[in-house]
Structures are given as C-alpha cells and as structure tokens.
PDB file of C-alpha atoms in Angstrom:
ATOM      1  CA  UNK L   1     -12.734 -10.834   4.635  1.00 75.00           C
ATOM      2  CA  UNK L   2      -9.915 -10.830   1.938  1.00 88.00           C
ATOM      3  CA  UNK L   3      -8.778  -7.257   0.464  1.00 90.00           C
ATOM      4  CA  UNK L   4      -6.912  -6.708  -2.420  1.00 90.00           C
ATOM      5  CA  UNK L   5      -3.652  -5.010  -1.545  1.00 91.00           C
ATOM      6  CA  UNK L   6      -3.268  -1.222  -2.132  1.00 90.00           C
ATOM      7  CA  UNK L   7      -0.522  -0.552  -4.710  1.00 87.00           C
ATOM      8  CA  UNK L   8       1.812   1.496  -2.887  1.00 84.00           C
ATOM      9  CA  UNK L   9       1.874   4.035  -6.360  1.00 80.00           C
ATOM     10  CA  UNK L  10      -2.053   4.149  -5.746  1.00 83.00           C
ATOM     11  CA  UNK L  11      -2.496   8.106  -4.744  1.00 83.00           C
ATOM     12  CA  UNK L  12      -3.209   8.244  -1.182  1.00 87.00           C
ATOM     13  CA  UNK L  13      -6.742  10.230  -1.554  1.00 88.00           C
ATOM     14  CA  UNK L  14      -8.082   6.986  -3.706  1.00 89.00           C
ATOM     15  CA  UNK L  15      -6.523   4.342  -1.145  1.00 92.00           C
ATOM     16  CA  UNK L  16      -8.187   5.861   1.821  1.00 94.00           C
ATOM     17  CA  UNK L  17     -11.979   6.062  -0.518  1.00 95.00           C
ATOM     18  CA  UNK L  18     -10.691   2.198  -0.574  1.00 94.00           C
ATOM     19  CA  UNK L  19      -9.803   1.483   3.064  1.00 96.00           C
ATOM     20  CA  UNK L  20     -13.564   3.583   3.956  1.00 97.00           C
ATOM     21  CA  UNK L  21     -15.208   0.783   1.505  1.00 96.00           C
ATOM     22  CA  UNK L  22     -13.410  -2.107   2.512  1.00 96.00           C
ATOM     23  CA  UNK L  23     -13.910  -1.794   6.337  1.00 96.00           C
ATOM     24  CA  UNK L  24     -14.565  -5.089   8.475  1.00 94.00           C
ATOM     25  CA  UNK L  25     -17.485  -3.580  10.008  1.00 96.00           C
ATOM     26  CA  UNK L  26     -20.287  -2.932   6.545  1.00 96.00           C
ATOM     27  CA  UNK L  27     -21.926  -0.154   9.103  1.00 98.00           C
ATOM     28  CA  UNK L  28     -18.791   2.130   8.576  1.00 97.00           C
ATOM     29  CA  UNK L  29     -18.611   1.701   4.740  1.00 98.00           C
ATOM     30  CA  UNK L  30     -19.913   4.840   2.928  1.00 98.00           C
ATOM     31  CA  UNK L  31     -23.035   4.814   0.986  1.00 98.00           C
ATOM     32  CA  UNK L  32     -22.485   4.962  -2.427  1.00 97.00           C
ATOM     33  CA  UNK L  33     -23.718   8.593  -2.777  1.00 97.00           C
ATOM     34  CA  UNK L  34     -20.855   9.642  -0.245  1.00 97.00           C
ATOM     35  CA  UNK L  35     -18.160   7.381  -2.643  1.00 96.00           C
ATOM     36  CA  UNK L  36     -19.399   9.005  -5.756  1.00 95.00           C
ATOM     37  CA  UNK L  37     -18.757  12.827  -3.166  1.00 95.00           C
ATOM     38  CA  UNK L  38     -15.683  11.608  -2.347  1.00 93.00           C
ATOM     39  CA  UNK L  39     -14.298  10.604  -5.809  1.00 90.00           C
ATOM     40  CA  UNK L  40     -15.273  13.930  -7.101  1.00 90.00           C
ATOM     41  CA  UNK L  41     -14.202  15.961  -4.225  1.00 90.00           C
ATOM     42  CA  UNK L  42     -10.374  14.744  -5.396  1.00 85.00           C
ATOM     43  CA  UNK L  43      -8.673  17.652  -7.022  1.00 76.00           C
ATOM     44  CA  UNK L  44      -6.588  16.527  -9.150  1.00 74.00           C
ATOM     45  CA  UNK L  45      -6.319  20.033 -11.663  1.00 71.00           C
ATOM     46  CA  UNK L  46      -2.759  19.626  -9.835  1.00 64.00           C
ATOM     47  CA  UNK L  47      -2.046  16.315  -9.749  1.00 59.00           C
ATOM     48  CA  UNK L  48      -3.500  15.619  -6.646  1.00 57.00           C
ATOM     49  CA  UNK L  49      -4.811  12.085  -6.967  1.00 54.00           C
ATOM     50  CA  UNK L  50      -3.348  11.200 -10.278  1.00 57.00           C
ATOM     51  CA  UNK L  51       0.335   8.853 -10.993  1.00 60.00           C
ATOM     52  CA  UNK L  52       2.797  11.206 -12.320  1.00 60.00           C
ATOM     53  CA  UNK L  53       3.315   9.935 -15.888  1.00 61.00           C
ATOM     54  CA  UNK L  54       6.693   9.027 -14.864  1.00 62.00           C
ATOM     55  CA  UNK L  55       6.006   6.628 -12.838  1.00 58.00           C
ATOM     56  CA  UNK L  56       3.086   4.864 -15.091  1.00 54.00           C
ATOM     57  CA  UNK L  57       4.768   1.696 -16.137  1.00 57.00           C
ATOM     58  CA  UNK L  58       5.745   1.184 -12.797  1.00 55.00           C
ATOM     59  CA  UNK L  59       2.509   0.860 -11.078  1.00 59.00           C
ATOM     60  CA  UNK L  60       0.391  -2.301 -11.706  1.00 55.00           C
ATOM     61  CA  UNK L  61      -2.744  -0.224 -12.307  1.00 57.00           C
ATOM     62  CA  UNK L  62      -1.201   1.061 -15.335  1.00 50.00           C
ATOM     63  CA  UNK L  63       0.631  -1.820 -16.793  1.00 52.00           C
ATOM     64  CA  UNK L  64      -0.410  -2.859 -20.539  1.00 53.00           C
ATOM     65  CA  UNK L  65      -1.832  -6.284 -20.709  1.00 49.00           C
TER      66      UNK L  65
END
C-alpha cells in the first residue's frame, strides 16, 4: 500500500491522473483507456501541465543522473 511521494514541482493535472491510479480501493482506479483520455486531455499549448524551464533542475523528475 506504499506510494511514491508526489514531487511538489509535479504539475497538479499529472498528480491528480496519479492520486486516481494509486487509490486504496483498485475499483476507483481508472482503466487504462480513461489514463491514456486523461493524459491527452492536458493542455499544455500554454504550459498547463508542463515545469516551467526555470524551475527544471529543481525538480527531481528532471534532475540529470
């Protein structure tokens, strides 16, 4: 029942598609169909979604190995 933690620079539309497929109960997670509606259904033509390149090295998603 372990969940990775959310980075708090993690855009807010992807954390909740996360929080929907992580929930305790497996009969609220979406089907994957619904994920891949979700995913696309971000806009992010302004942003929306996306770490502003400012703030790149500063999120752990982004960091160079």
């Amino acid at each position: 029942n372990l969940r990775p933690e959310i980075p708090r620079c993690c855009p807010s539309s992807f954390a909740n598609v996360m929080r929907r497929c992580w929930d305790a109960n497996p009969d609220k997670r979406p089907e994957m169909d619904e994920v891949v509606s979700l995913l696309e259904a971000i806009d992010t033509s302004k942003g929306g979604g996306m770490i502003p390149v400012d703030q790149q090295n500063g999120c752990l998603c982004f960091r160079k190995r």
